[in-house]
Amino acid sequence: MGDRESVIDVRKLRNQFGSQVIHDGLDLSVQRGEIMGIVGGSGSGKSVLLRTMVGLTKPRSGEIKVLGVDVAKARGGDRALLQQRSGMLFQDGALFSSLTVAQNIQLPLKEHSRMSPGLLVELTDVKIGMVGLPLDAANKHPSQLSGGMRKRAGLARALALDPEILFLDEPTAGLDPIGAAKFDQLILELRRALDLTVVMVTHDLDSLATICDRIAVLIDKRVIVGTMDSLMRHRHGWIYEYFHGPRARAINRGRKPTKAKGKRAAGPGGVSDGNTG
Amino acid sequence: MAVVAAPPVEDGWLESLRDGDQMVIRLGGALTTRHVAPVDDTLRGLDLSAARRLEINLKGLSGFDTAGAWLVHRTRELVRKGGGSVTLTGASAAQLALIEAVADNVQPCPPAPAPGSSVVRLVAHVGRATLELGAEARELVSFLGQTVLALGRAMLRPGRVRATPLVYHMEEVGLNAVPIVGLLSFLIGIVLAYQGADQLARFGAEIFAVNLVGVGVLREMGVLLTAIIVAGRTGSAFAAQIGTMKVNEEVDAMRTIGLDPMEMLVLPRVLALLLTLPLLGFFADIMGLLGGAVMASWVLDISLLQYVRQLQSAVSVSSFWVGLIKAPVFAFVIGLVGCFEGLKVDGSAESVGRKTTQAVVESIFLVIVLDAVFSILFSIIGW
């Protein structure tokens, strides 16, 4: 854990649409192997930040290095290579609607390798298995799948080229709690198996608490990065409200027993100690 | 550890050593999705059936991902099935973990259904298309009934007709179509006059080109052309507007607050077309005749006065009405089909495009078929 390199480095990022400044002097670095959650209020530019990191939105100024390559300046071969080394899951999967799930997964494989049709089919089976899709989903069209299955299929496509970095845009939005929890576990498993670095925009406090190693909170056009615990103690008004609101409280109740060690001073354990003593 | 910008680019390679029933496979280079193809080809060519004890050595690997892990797993399973034993050597813990992760998750998906013989597919396709056509026709007729009922209700209680959307659509459908309809009719008038005169000149009867323009524009071209332009312009717009609302669940939202989509969406559009298409047709008639006049005086040396006199002898008011009487019918069909296809959108953005195309094709088809029916009808009753 100690010799972590940073795979994404954002320096002095500025994003601006017309006169509206979204990000200003934003710095963020993501280390290899971690799961970084990005949160923020509506319109704070979470998705814009993600899109800028992937290279879909050009920043006004600043530098974004992904795997050592400047995303905004990379051209030709560098850029193609970068795209193959990172994968993105869009909010509703963004599967190509005219292709079946299997064809969706095979498309990047066909485009970027010279493998035989036999191996193509076998690798598709592996990817479909790894994201936990049922067998018969392979030959279905995206419109025949449920929202959760579309996300899994989108994830399989994002993983087709075995990327090192995975970008997720609200991976659990629109899933029922069981499906969302399963998806969280899936991301954890894939991270372990494939040694992935994951950057995810999410509003799901459960996801943040269970799978994110660190959380970047977008506030005042910059980010404040911390672990769940350190952010819980942060005094900034919005952050406090976010992590202590009625919805957060339920999750924190479940967390405290396991995390009590680090928070003895303020935790409920301290209170109960006082009562019994 | 520094950031490694360039991934290994050396293609994967494979060496195999055979000694009786013992076999060693040494893998090296990048065994990753992008570079795995040559190793896969070699592996498939390798005869593993005799191998009782196989050793797979991963020491020489510079890159490894799911694709490589799958190849190792596949080879291992093949030998194990044949009763042999397999050992993996020189693999790092991470590589072993990845191989196990792949082994745990692999599941052969059913192959894509075979397309079957082409003759069978052709017959099946024709059959399915015919059934769909029948169903579509039946639904359209039932939609026609609903629309007529809605129109009837609106006539009984004119207060129920929503004025704002009606006026909006009349502007959109009628007023905004004036330039294109006018220009195209003018050009058709010119073409008719020129082509007619060219042929009639052989008999020294250029003046009858005026008859051709008059009868052609008033009886047929003026209204037909207008209907086709409006079908392309407005029929598609209706289908796309209502279809997008359908995708957004706006149509369902209307129903939940007790609003009738027929009354809210279909009626104003159909009424707007019913009111404006005849006006557009009239305008197209005038512009077509004008085009003929310009051509006549410019190229054929027929003065405007001569043109008007000839026109008066060639056409009567009835030929004007014969043309214009078709306009409301065309308008109704175009509006009906546009709204019908829009309401048939099933929720995906893709189907909006498909239904919009279908609306245009169907309404132009129906307009021309109806025009032919009118021609036969008029010839029977002798107009």
XYZ file of C-alpha atoms in Angstrom:
660
model
C 0.000 0.000 0.000
C 2.914 2.291 0.684
C 4.521 2.478 -2.752
C 1.437 3.868 -4.458
C 1.992 5.875 -7.601
C -0.555 8.392 -8.718
C -2.225 7.441 -11.970
C -4.325 10.567 -12.362
C -2.957 14.006 -11.661
C -5.130 17.069 -12.057
C -3.338 20.382 -11.606
C -4.842 23.872 -11.582
C -7.848 22.747 -13.609
C -10.211 25.444 -14.812
C -13.462 24.649 -16.573
C -15.738 27.379 -17.767
C -18.879 27.461 -19.889
C -19.558 30.963 -21.123
C -19.203 33.166 -18.074
C -19.996 30.358 -15.660
C -16.881 29.010 -13.959
C -17.283 25.386 -12.951
C -13.828 24.531 -11.672
C -11.100 26.969 -10.719
C -7.636 25.905 -9.595
C -8.792 22.371 -8.894
C -6.087 19.891 -7.829
C -6.714 16.195 -7.468
C -4.599 13.106 -7.598
C -5.766 9.517 -7.674
C -3.465 6.705 -6.661
C -3.126 3.330 -8.271
C -5.514 0.767 -6.920
C -7.783 3.071 -4.976
C -11.470 3.755 -5.377
C -12.062 7.482 -5.407
C -15.586 8.792 -4.999
C -16.553 12.216 -6.299
C -19.487 13.929 -4.614
C -20.948 17.396 -4.753
C -24.201 19.285 -5.007
C -26.230 19.369 -8.211
C -24.472 21.541 -10.749
C -21.182 21.528 -8.875
C -19.502 19.924 -11.883
C -19.007 16.305 -10.850
C -19.764 14.912 -14.255
C -17.782 17.682 -15.937
C -14.760 16.725 -13.836
C -15.175 13.087 -14.829
C -15.624 13.971 -18.484
C -12.564 16.190 -18.384
C -10.479 13.367 -16.952
C -11.661 11.039 -19.706
C -10.958 13.713 -22.330
C -14.542 14.290 -23.460
C -14.528 17.916 -22.273
C -11.592 20.207 -23.012
C -10.507 22.212 -19.972
C -10.084 25.971 -20.255
C -6.708 25.716 -18.580
C -4.767 23.445 -16.287
C -3.202 20.073 -16.754
C -4.646 16.591 -16.453
C -2.259 13.697 -16.585
C -3.696 10.222 -16.762
C -1.094 7.448 -16.672
C 1.506 10.106 -17.316
C -0.152 11.390 -20.502
C -1.608 14.877 -20.775
C -5.211 14.163 -21.699
C -5.925 17.492 -23.362
C -2.762 17.522 -25.461
C -2.439 13.842 -26.364
C -2.904 13.142 -30.041
C -2.970 10.138 -32.307
C -1.293 7.043 -30.913
C -0.883 8.366 -27.370
C -4.528 9.223 -27.184
C -5.688 5.916 -28.627
C -3.499 4.059 -26.163
C -4.834 6.114 -23.285
C -8.402 5.331 -24.330
C -7.571 1.652 -24.363
C -6.026 1.845 -20.915
C -9.080 3.461 -19.358
C -12.721 2.503 -19.481
C -15.853 4.496 -18.790
C -19.276 3.388 -17.662
C -21.945 5.924 -18.527
C -24.976 6.488 -16.386
C -27.381 4.265 -18.293
C -24.739 2.031 -19.807
C -24.727 3.865 -23.172
C -24.779 0.523 -24.942
C -25.060 0.649 -28.705
C -28.725 -0.071 -29.161
C -28.434 -1.761 -32.541
C -26.006 -4.388 -31.236
C -26.488 -7.279 -28.839
C -24.658 -7.282 -25.512
C -22.048 -9.713 -26.860
C -21.490 -7.530 -29.929
C -21.192 -4.457 -27.718
C -18.373 -6.114 -25.789
C -16.710 -7.445 -28.921
C -16.634 -4.094 -30.680
C -13.623 -2.632 -28.791
C -11.900 -6.029 -28.838
C -12.247 -6.318 -32.608
C -11.141 -2.746 -33.127
C -7.983 -2.892 -31.043
C -6.664 -6.412 -31.427
C -6.140 -9.078 -34.054
C -7.681 -11.964 -32.199
C -9.426 -14.877 -33.866
C -13.239 -15.139 -33.799
C -12.975 -18.093 -31.447
C -10.976 -16.212 -28.840
C -13.274 -13.207 -29.274
C -16.274 -15.302 -28.253
C -14.388 -16.905 -25.350
C -13.241 -13.560 -23.977
C -16.777 -12.201 -24.294
C -17.933 -15.117 -22.149
C -15.253 -14.266 -19.574
C -16.320 -10.602 -19.418
C -20.011 -11.462 -19.196
C -19.224 -13.904 -16.397
C -17.065 -11.425 -14.534
C -19.746 -8.722 -14.408
C -22.296 -11.295 -13.298
C -24.688 -11.141 -16.212
C -26.913 -14.177 -16.779
C -25.922 -16.418 -19.682
C -28.831 -15.582 -21.910
C -28.106 -11.845 -21.749
C -25.342 -12.213 -24.332
C -27.641 -12.319 -27.325
C -30.143 -9.770 -26.085
C -30.398 -6.203 -27.253
C -29.993 -3.402 -24.697
C -33.700 -2.549 -24.887
C -34.521 -6.049 -23.619
C -32.452 -5.610 -20.446
C -33.330 -4.101 -17.079
C -31.507 -0.990 -15.876
C -29.201 -2.977 -13.604
C -28.336 -5.421 -16.337
C -27.653 -2.588 -18.769
C -25.166 -1.174 -16.280
C -23.461 -4.522 -15.912
C -23.302 -4.884 -19.683
C -21.881 -1.355 -19.953
C -19.306 -2.304 -17.345
C -18.393 -5.410 -19.330
C -17.831 -3.227 -22.396
C -15.769 -0.752 -20.370
C -13.660 -3.680 -19.139
C -13.316 -5.260 -22.581
C -9.752 -4.070 -23.123
C -8.706 -4.706 -19.525
C -8.215 -1.043 -18.649
C -6.152 0.071 -15.696
C -8.529 2.869 -14.775
C -12.273 2.668 -14.645
C -14.444 5.779 -14.642
C -17.993 5.333 -13.384
C -20.759 7.904 -13.672
C -23.323 7.287 -10.939
C -22.996 3.492 -11.125
C -25.729 2.763 -8.595
C -28.228 5.483 -9.528
C -31.565 3.988 -10.457
C -30.827 0.564 -8.978
C -32.804 -0.934 -6.138
C -30.872 -1.241 -2.840
C -30.132 -4.925 -3.408
C -28.945 -4.324 -6.949
C -26.909 -1.328 -5.817
C -25.227 -3.304 -3.036
C -24.428 -6.102 -5.483
C -22.968 -3.595 -7.916
C -20.798 -2.154 -5.149
C -19.508 -5.630 -4.335
C -18.895 -6.280 -8.008
C -16.723 -3.190 -8.285
C -14.765 -4.244 -5.205
C -14.250 -7.727 -6.615
C -13.176 -6.451 -9.995
C -10.765 -4.033 -8.384
C -9.191 -6.900 -6.510
C -9.084 -9.284 -9.460
C -8.007 -6.830 -12.143
C -5.994 -4.396 -10.027
C -8.176 -1.510 -11.151
C -8.120 2.121 -10.174
C -11.688 3.385 -9.958
C -12.978 6.957 -10.099
C -16.708 7.205 -9.527
C -19.207 10.023 -9.362
C -21.912 9.011 -6.947
C -24.662 10.268 -4.707
C -25.069 6.963 -3.034
C -23.929 7.334 0.562
C -23.867 3.561 0.935
C -21.400 3.245 -1.933
C -19.284 5.999 -0.460
C -19.195 4.304 2.902
C -18.658 0.743 1.730
C -16.342 0.869 -1.254
C -14.659 4.251 -1.602
C -11.165 4.544 -0.157
C -11.167 8.299 -0.461
C -13.795 10.864 -1.326
C -13.356 14.109 -3.233
C -16.003 16.666 -2.353
C -16.549 19.329 -5.002
C -17.081 22.612 -3.250
C -16.416 26.229 -4.201
C -15.026 25.130 -7.588
C -12.357 22.933 -5.963
C -12.199 19.589 -4.256
C -11.654 18.649 -0.660
C -10.291 15.122 -0.486
C -10.466 12.871 2.516
C -11.577 9.523 3.806
C -15.151 9.072 4.955
C -14.031 9.449 8.555
C -12.018 12.597 8.053
C -14.812 14.177 6.027
C -17.295 13.309 8.771
C -15.273 15.527 11.059
C -14.959 18.339 8.511
C -16.583 21.542 9.644
C -17.504 23.016 6.252
C -21.244 23.648 6.223
C -22.148 21.721 3.094
C -19.880 18.783 3.872
C -21.234 18.599 7.418
C -24.770 18.608 6.130
C -23.968 16.001 3.488
C -22.437 13.524 5.902
C -24.705 14.264 8.850
C -28.053 14.741 7.118
C -30.955 12.431 7.914
C -29.982 10.059 5.122
C -26.366 9.910 6.204
C -27.246 9.253 9.821
C -28.707 5.842 9.072
C -25.498 4.771 7.392
C -23.323 6.225 10.105
C -25.260 4.244 12.684
C -24.218 1.096 10.879
C -20.616 2.232 10.571
C -19.798 3.314 14.043
C -19.233 -0.014 15.765
C -16.562 -0.995 13.244
C -14.925 2.400 13.085
C -15.233 3.187 16.774
C -11.533 2.675 17.321
C -10.521 5.787 15.444
C -13.295 7.950 16.823
C -13.446 7.066 20.447
C -13.509 10.652 21.653
C -16.747 11.617 19.922
C -18.324 8.210 19.279
C -21.408 6.872 21.025
C -19.130 4.409 22.814
C -17.793 7.263 24.865
C -21.294 8.309 25.859
C -22.327 4.841 26.928
C -19.101 4.495 28.881
C -20.083 7.589 30.751
C -23.522 6.203 31.521
C -22.314 2.939 32.896
C -19.506 4.536 34.875
C 7.867 3.648 -8.516
C 7.527 5.990 -11.445
C 4.484 6.205 -13.661
C 4.921 3.849 -16.576
C 3.583 5.734 -19.554
C 4.277 3.211 -22.262
C 2.814 -0.271 -21.815
C 4.791 -3.266 -23.031
C 4.463 -3.593 -26.768
C 6.232 -6.893 -27.345
C 3.713 -9.421 -28.677
C 3.194 -12.512 -26.613
C 5.231 -15.571 -27.553
C 5.181 -19.248 -26.718
C 7.689 -22.096 -26.610
C 6.688 -25.699 -26.163
C 8.936 -28.607 -25.265
C 7.720 -32.174 -25.473
C 9.312 -35.169 -23.830
C 7.164 -38.292 -23.999
C 4.004 -37.570 -22.068
C 5.608 -34.561 -20.398
C 5.204 -31.151 -21.859
C 6.402 -27.690 -20.962
C 4.851 -24.503 -22.340
C 6.810 -21.333 -21.720
C 4.925 -18.095 -22.175
C 6.550 -14.712 -22.601
C 6.071 -11.176 -23.824
C 2.822 -9.308 -23.329
C -0.069 -11.681 -22.867
C -2.634 -8.885 -22.936
C -5.815 -8.346 -24.890
C -4.016 -6.367 -27.557
C -1.029 -8.676 -27.961
C -2.414 -12.109 -27.256
C -3.491 -13.106 -30.766
C -0.285 -14.944 -31.915
C -0.119 -17.023 -28.731
C -3.759 -17.986 -29.117
C -3.147 -19.141 -32.680
C -0.141 -21.237 -31.648
C -1.983 -22.713 -28.675
C -4.883 -23.770 -30.835
C -2.465 -25.508 -33.201
C -0.767 -27.382 -30.361
C -1.614 -31.048 -29.866
C -2.165 -31.449 -26.150
C -3.889 -34.811 -26.254
C -0.722 -36.797 -25.465
C 0.329 -34.591 -22.558
C -0.071 -36.300 -19.203
C 1.952 -33.800 -17.231
C 1.950 -30.223 -18.436
C 3.942 -27.396 -16.976
C 2.984 -23.842 -17.908
C 5.760 -21.417 -17.165
C 4.822 -17.751 -16.914
C 8.224 -16.420 -15.977
C 8.920 -14.576 -19.213
C 5.711 -12.517 -19.174
C 5.993 -8.746 -19.350
C 2.245 -8.120 -19.353
C -0.756 -10.143 -18.282
C -4.492 -9.487 -18.190
C -7.784 -11.309 -18.437
C -7.092 -12.439 -21.982
C -3.808 -14.076 -20.945
C -5.410 -15.531 -17.840
C -8.131 -17.029 -19.991
C -5.609 -18.683 -22.313
C -3.776 -20.248 -19.376
C -7.048 -21.410 -17.862
C -8.322 -22.796 -21.166
C -5.130 -24.767 -21.782
C -5.139 -26.083 -18.236
C -8.751 -27.243 -18.479
C -8.115 -28.934 -21.816
C -5.311 -31.070 -20.408
C -7.182 -31.801 -17.199
C -10.165 -33.014 -19.160
C -7.877 -35.371 -21.031
C -6.802 -36.843 -17.700
C -3.495 -34.978 -17.406
C -2.140 -32.877 -14.590
C -1.065 -29.257 -14.900
C 1.319 -27.143 -12.856
C 1.785 -23.406 -13.165
C 5.315 -22.190 -12.518
C 6.944 -18.814 -12.407
C 3.645 -17.019 -11.822
C 3.327 -14.093 -9.435
C 0.612 -14.047 -6.806
C -1.312 -11.407 -8.740
C -1.181 -13.495 -11.917
C -2.424 -16.569 -10.083
C -5.217 -14.543 -8.510
C -6.293 -13.267 -11.907
C -6.298 -16.783 -13.370
C -8.471 -17.951 -10.496
C -10.792 -14.973 -10.896
C -11.276 -15.850 -14.551
C -11.693 -19.545 -13.731
C -14.398 -18.708 -11.197
C -16.373 -16.553 -13.557
C -16.181 -18.166 -16.939
C -19.448 -19.474 -18.284
C -20.013 -20.401 -21.898
C -22.842 -18.242 -23.192
C -25.219 -19.826 -25.677
C -24.119 -19.093 -29.235
C -25.990 -16.452 -31.177
C -29.009 -18.098 -32.797
C -28.175 -19.326 -36.288
C -29.791 -17.233 -38.991
C -31.234 -20.285 -40.816
C -31.609 -20.690 -44.545
C -32.098 -17.577 -46.602
C -35.260 -18.831 -48.302
C -36.886 -19.568 -44.961
C -35.828 -16.166 -43.693
C -37.241 -14.453 -46.782
C -40.580 -16.217 -46.433
C -40.647 -15.508 -42.690
C -39.794 -11.876 -43.322
C -42.529 -11.480 -45.940
C -45.017 -13.172 -43.653
C -44.101 -11.040 -40.677
C -44.152 -7.847 -42.730
C -47.594 -8.728 -44.088
C -48.963 -9.409 -40.621
C -47.471 -6.163 -39.350
C -48.972 -4.275 -42.275
C -52.370 -5.752 -41.488
C -52.087 -4.879 -37.797
C -50.872 -1.384 -38.653
C -53.785 -0.832 -41.034
C -56.265 -2.034 -38.424
C -54.796 0.251 -35.783
C -54.786 3.185 -38.171
C -58.464 2.642 -38.926
C -59.254 2.495 -35.214
C -57.233 5.668 -34.690
C -59.190 7.239 -37.548
C -62.369 6.383 -35.654
C -61.068 7.924 -32.433
C -60.010 11.071 -34.254
C -63.377 11.425 -35.963
C -65.087 11.001 -32.597
C -62.834 13.649 -31.067
C -63.575 15.961 -34.000
C -67.270 15.323 -33.565
C -67.092 16.157 -29.852
C -65.167 19.297 -30.687
C -67.847 20.355 -33.169
C -70.597 19.815 -30.608
C -68.684 21.851 -28.066
C -66.346 24.227 -29.923
C -65.308 25.718 -26.593
C -63.329 22.547 -25.868
C -60.953 23.178 -28.758
C -57.769 24.670 -27.384
C -57.162 27.907 -29.213
C -53.528 28.512 -28.306
C -52.088 25.251 -29.645
C -54.406 25.481 -32.651
C -53.098 28.907 -33.615
C -49.535 27.856 -32.851
C -49.782 24.841 -35.129
C -51.515 26.846 -37.841
C -48.564 29.201 -37.865
C -46.055 26.376 -37.763
C -47.801 24.246 -40.392
C -49.319 26.898 -42.606
C -47.625 30.245 -42.419
C -44.098 28.932 -42.107
C -44.592 26.622 -45.077
C -45.624 29.477 -47.384
C -42.142 30.268 -48.767
C -41.196 26.699 -49.657
C -44.616 25.813 -51.053
C -44.704 29.033 -53.094
C -41.229 28.594 -54.495
C -41.689 24.967 -55.482
C -45.085 25.586 -57.114
C -43.655 28.525 -59.033
C -40.853 26.314 -60.327
C -43.291 23.529 -61.263
C -45.322 26.092 -63.231
C -42.177 27.069 -65.123
C -41.258 23.449 -65.835
C -44.756 22.560 -67.042
C -44.914 25.574 -69.354
C -41.511 24.949 -70.825
C -41.877 21.190 -71.337
C -45.386 21.617 -72.719
C -44.370 24.318 -75.180
C -41.371 22.284 -76.282
C -43.577 19.368 -77.332
C -46.513 21.399 -78.658
C -44.215 23.518 -80.843
C -44.006 20.539 -83.224
C -47.658 21.130 -84.057
C -47.269 24.885 -83.975
C -49.556 24.942 -80.961
C -47.345 26.554 -78.301
C -50.295 28.550 -77.036
C -51.821 25.316 -75.703
C -48.968 25.110 -73.225
C -51.126 27.546 -71.274
C -53.895 24.948 -71.141
C -51.412 22.403 -69.913
C -50.214 24.682 -67.129
C -53.729 25.681 -66.143
C -55.219 22.215 -66.022
C -52.080 20.575 -64.676
C -51.551 23.019 -61.825
C -55.166 23.536 -60.829
C -56.418 19.967 -61.075
C -53.331 18.056 -59.908
C -49.950 19.550 -59.268
C -50.807 22.473 -57.008
C -52.519 20.509 -54.279
C -50.575 17.280 -54.696
C -47.256 19.073 -54.452
C -48.406 21.016 -51.417
C -49.585 17.825 -49.742
C -46.264 16.093 -50.378
C -44.259 19.028 -49.032
C -46.488 19.260 -45.978
C -46.274 15.491 -45.425
C -42.499 15.734 -45.407
C -42.388 18.895 -43.352
C -45.281 18.546 -40.955
C -46.087 14.852 -40.824
C -42.531 14.192 -39.662
C -42.670 17.068 -37.179
C -45.918 15.753 -35.652
C -44.516 12.249 -35.277
C -41.248 13.511 -33.782
C -42.936 15.963 -31.370
C -45.478 13.494 -30.056
C -42.894 10.694 -30.087
C -40.483 12.702 -27.954
C -43.292 13.484 -25.542
C -44.048 9.774 -25.412
C -40.391 8.997 -24.579
C -40.475 11.656 -21.840
C -43.647 10.075 -20.474
C -45.380 13.411 -21.030
C -48.275 11.650 -22.737
C -48.713 9.374 -19.723
C -48.470 12.399 -17.424
C -51.342 13.969 -19.364
C -53.493 10.916 -18.792
C -52.769 10.905 -15.060
C -53.996 14.467 -14.667
C -57.110 13.661 -16.614
C -56.234 15.266 -19.928
C -57.088 13.451 -23.124
C -54.089 13.219 -25.473
C -56.501 13.042 -28.391
C -57.926 16.395 -27.405
C -54.613 17.949 -26.324
C -52.243 16.701 -29.000
C -54.069 15.215 -31.945
C -57.013 17.526 -32.365
C -55.155 20.860 -32.593
C -52.687 19.406 -35.065
C -55.262 17.775 -37.319
C -57.501 20.843 -37.199
C -54.586 23.145 -37.969
C -53.758 21.074 -41.017
C -57.415 20.887 -42.099
C -57.630 24.673 -42.003
C -54.277 25.570 -43.532
C -53.617 22.957 -46.199
C -56.459 24.189 -48.466
C -55.110 27.726 -48.087
C -51.616 26.531 -48.924
C -53.046 24.612 -51.883
C -54.749 27.755 -53.147
C -51.521 29.681 -52.766
C -49.648 26.929 -54.625
C -52.213 27.141 -57.481
C -51.637 30.867 -57.842
C -47.865 30.544 -57.698
C -47.916 27.710 -60.247
C -49.985 29.753 -62.689
C -47.672 32.688 -62.073
C -44.659 30.525 -62.860
C -46.336 29.448 -66.088
C -47.053 33.077 -66.963
C -43.493 34.154 -66.384
C -42.184 31.318 -68.536
C -44.760 32.020 -71.238
C -43.980 35.707 -71.598
C -40.253 35.274 -71.196
C -39.453 32.358 -73.499
C -42.596 31.646 -75.537
C -43.497 35.214 -76.489
C -47.000 34.860 -75.106
C -47.980 38.124 -73.486
C -49.605 38.212 -70.094
C -52.903 39.300 -71.656
C -52.841 36.398 -74.102
C -51.956 34.051 -71.262
C -54.900 35.153 -69.184
C -57.321 34.965 -72.112
C -56.128 31.486 -73.045
C -56.296 30.413 -69.431
C -59.868 31.600 -69.163
C -60.923 29.493 -72.131
C -58.946 26.482 -70.935
C -60.063 26.148 -67.354
C -63.279 26.738 -65.531
C -63.933 27.295 -61.848
C -64.773 23.600 -61.583
C -61.190 22.546 -62.409
C -60.066 24.779 -59.560
C -62.524 23.109 -57.184
C -61.626 19.633 -58.413
C -58.117 20.303 -57.240
C -58.875 22.075 -54.024
C -61.544 19.668 -52.811
C -58.781 17.114 -52.268
C -56.843 19.380 -49.930
C -58.830 18.752 -46.710
C -58.729 15.004 -47.333
C -54.963 15.061 -47.769
C -54.644 17.289 -44.708
C -56.635 14.868 -42.601
C -54.584 11.878 -43.744
C -51.238 13.622 -43.131
C -52.230 14.809 -39.679
C -53.728 11.450 -38.801
C -50.681 9.430 -39.827
C -48.219 11.861 -38.206
C -50.017 11.785 -34.847
C -50.666 8.046 -35.099
C -47.003 7.189 -35.621
C -45.974 9.647 -32.911
C -48.248 7.959 -30.391
C -46.893 4.564 -31.400
C -43.359 5.426 -30.258
C -42.505 2.869 -27.599
C -40.126 4.686 -25.295
C -36.725 4.484 -26.938
C -35.102 7.382 -28.760
C -34.391 5.039 -31.631
C -38.067 4.379 -32.232
C -38.740 8.133 -32.544
C -36.538 8.165 -35.626
C -38.090 5.017 -37.030
C -41.662 6.189 -36.523
C -40.903 9.619 -37.974
C -39.593 8.060 -41.157
C -42.591 5.779 -41.266
C -44.964 8.720 -40.843
C -43.483 10.496 -43.872
C -43.412 7.420 -46.077
C -46.928 6.359 -45.123
C -48.506 9.769 -45.514
C -46.907 10.419 -48.918
C -47.964 6.938 -50.006
C -51.543 7.498 -48.843
C -51.691 10.963 -50.408
C -50.700 9.631 -53.826
C -53.027 6.626 -53.551
C -55.909 8.914 -52.613
C -55.044 11.223 -55.483
C -55.331 8.278 -57.872
C -58.653 7.301 -56.298
C -59.911 10.866 -56.768
C -58.853 10.838 -60.439
C -60.835 7.661 -61.076
C -63.801 9.013 -59.157
C -63.818 12.296 -61.093
C -63.523 10.517 -64.420
C -66.541 8.356 -63.524
C -68.724 11.256 -62.563
C -67.426 13.171 -65.550
C -65.838 16.270 -63.962
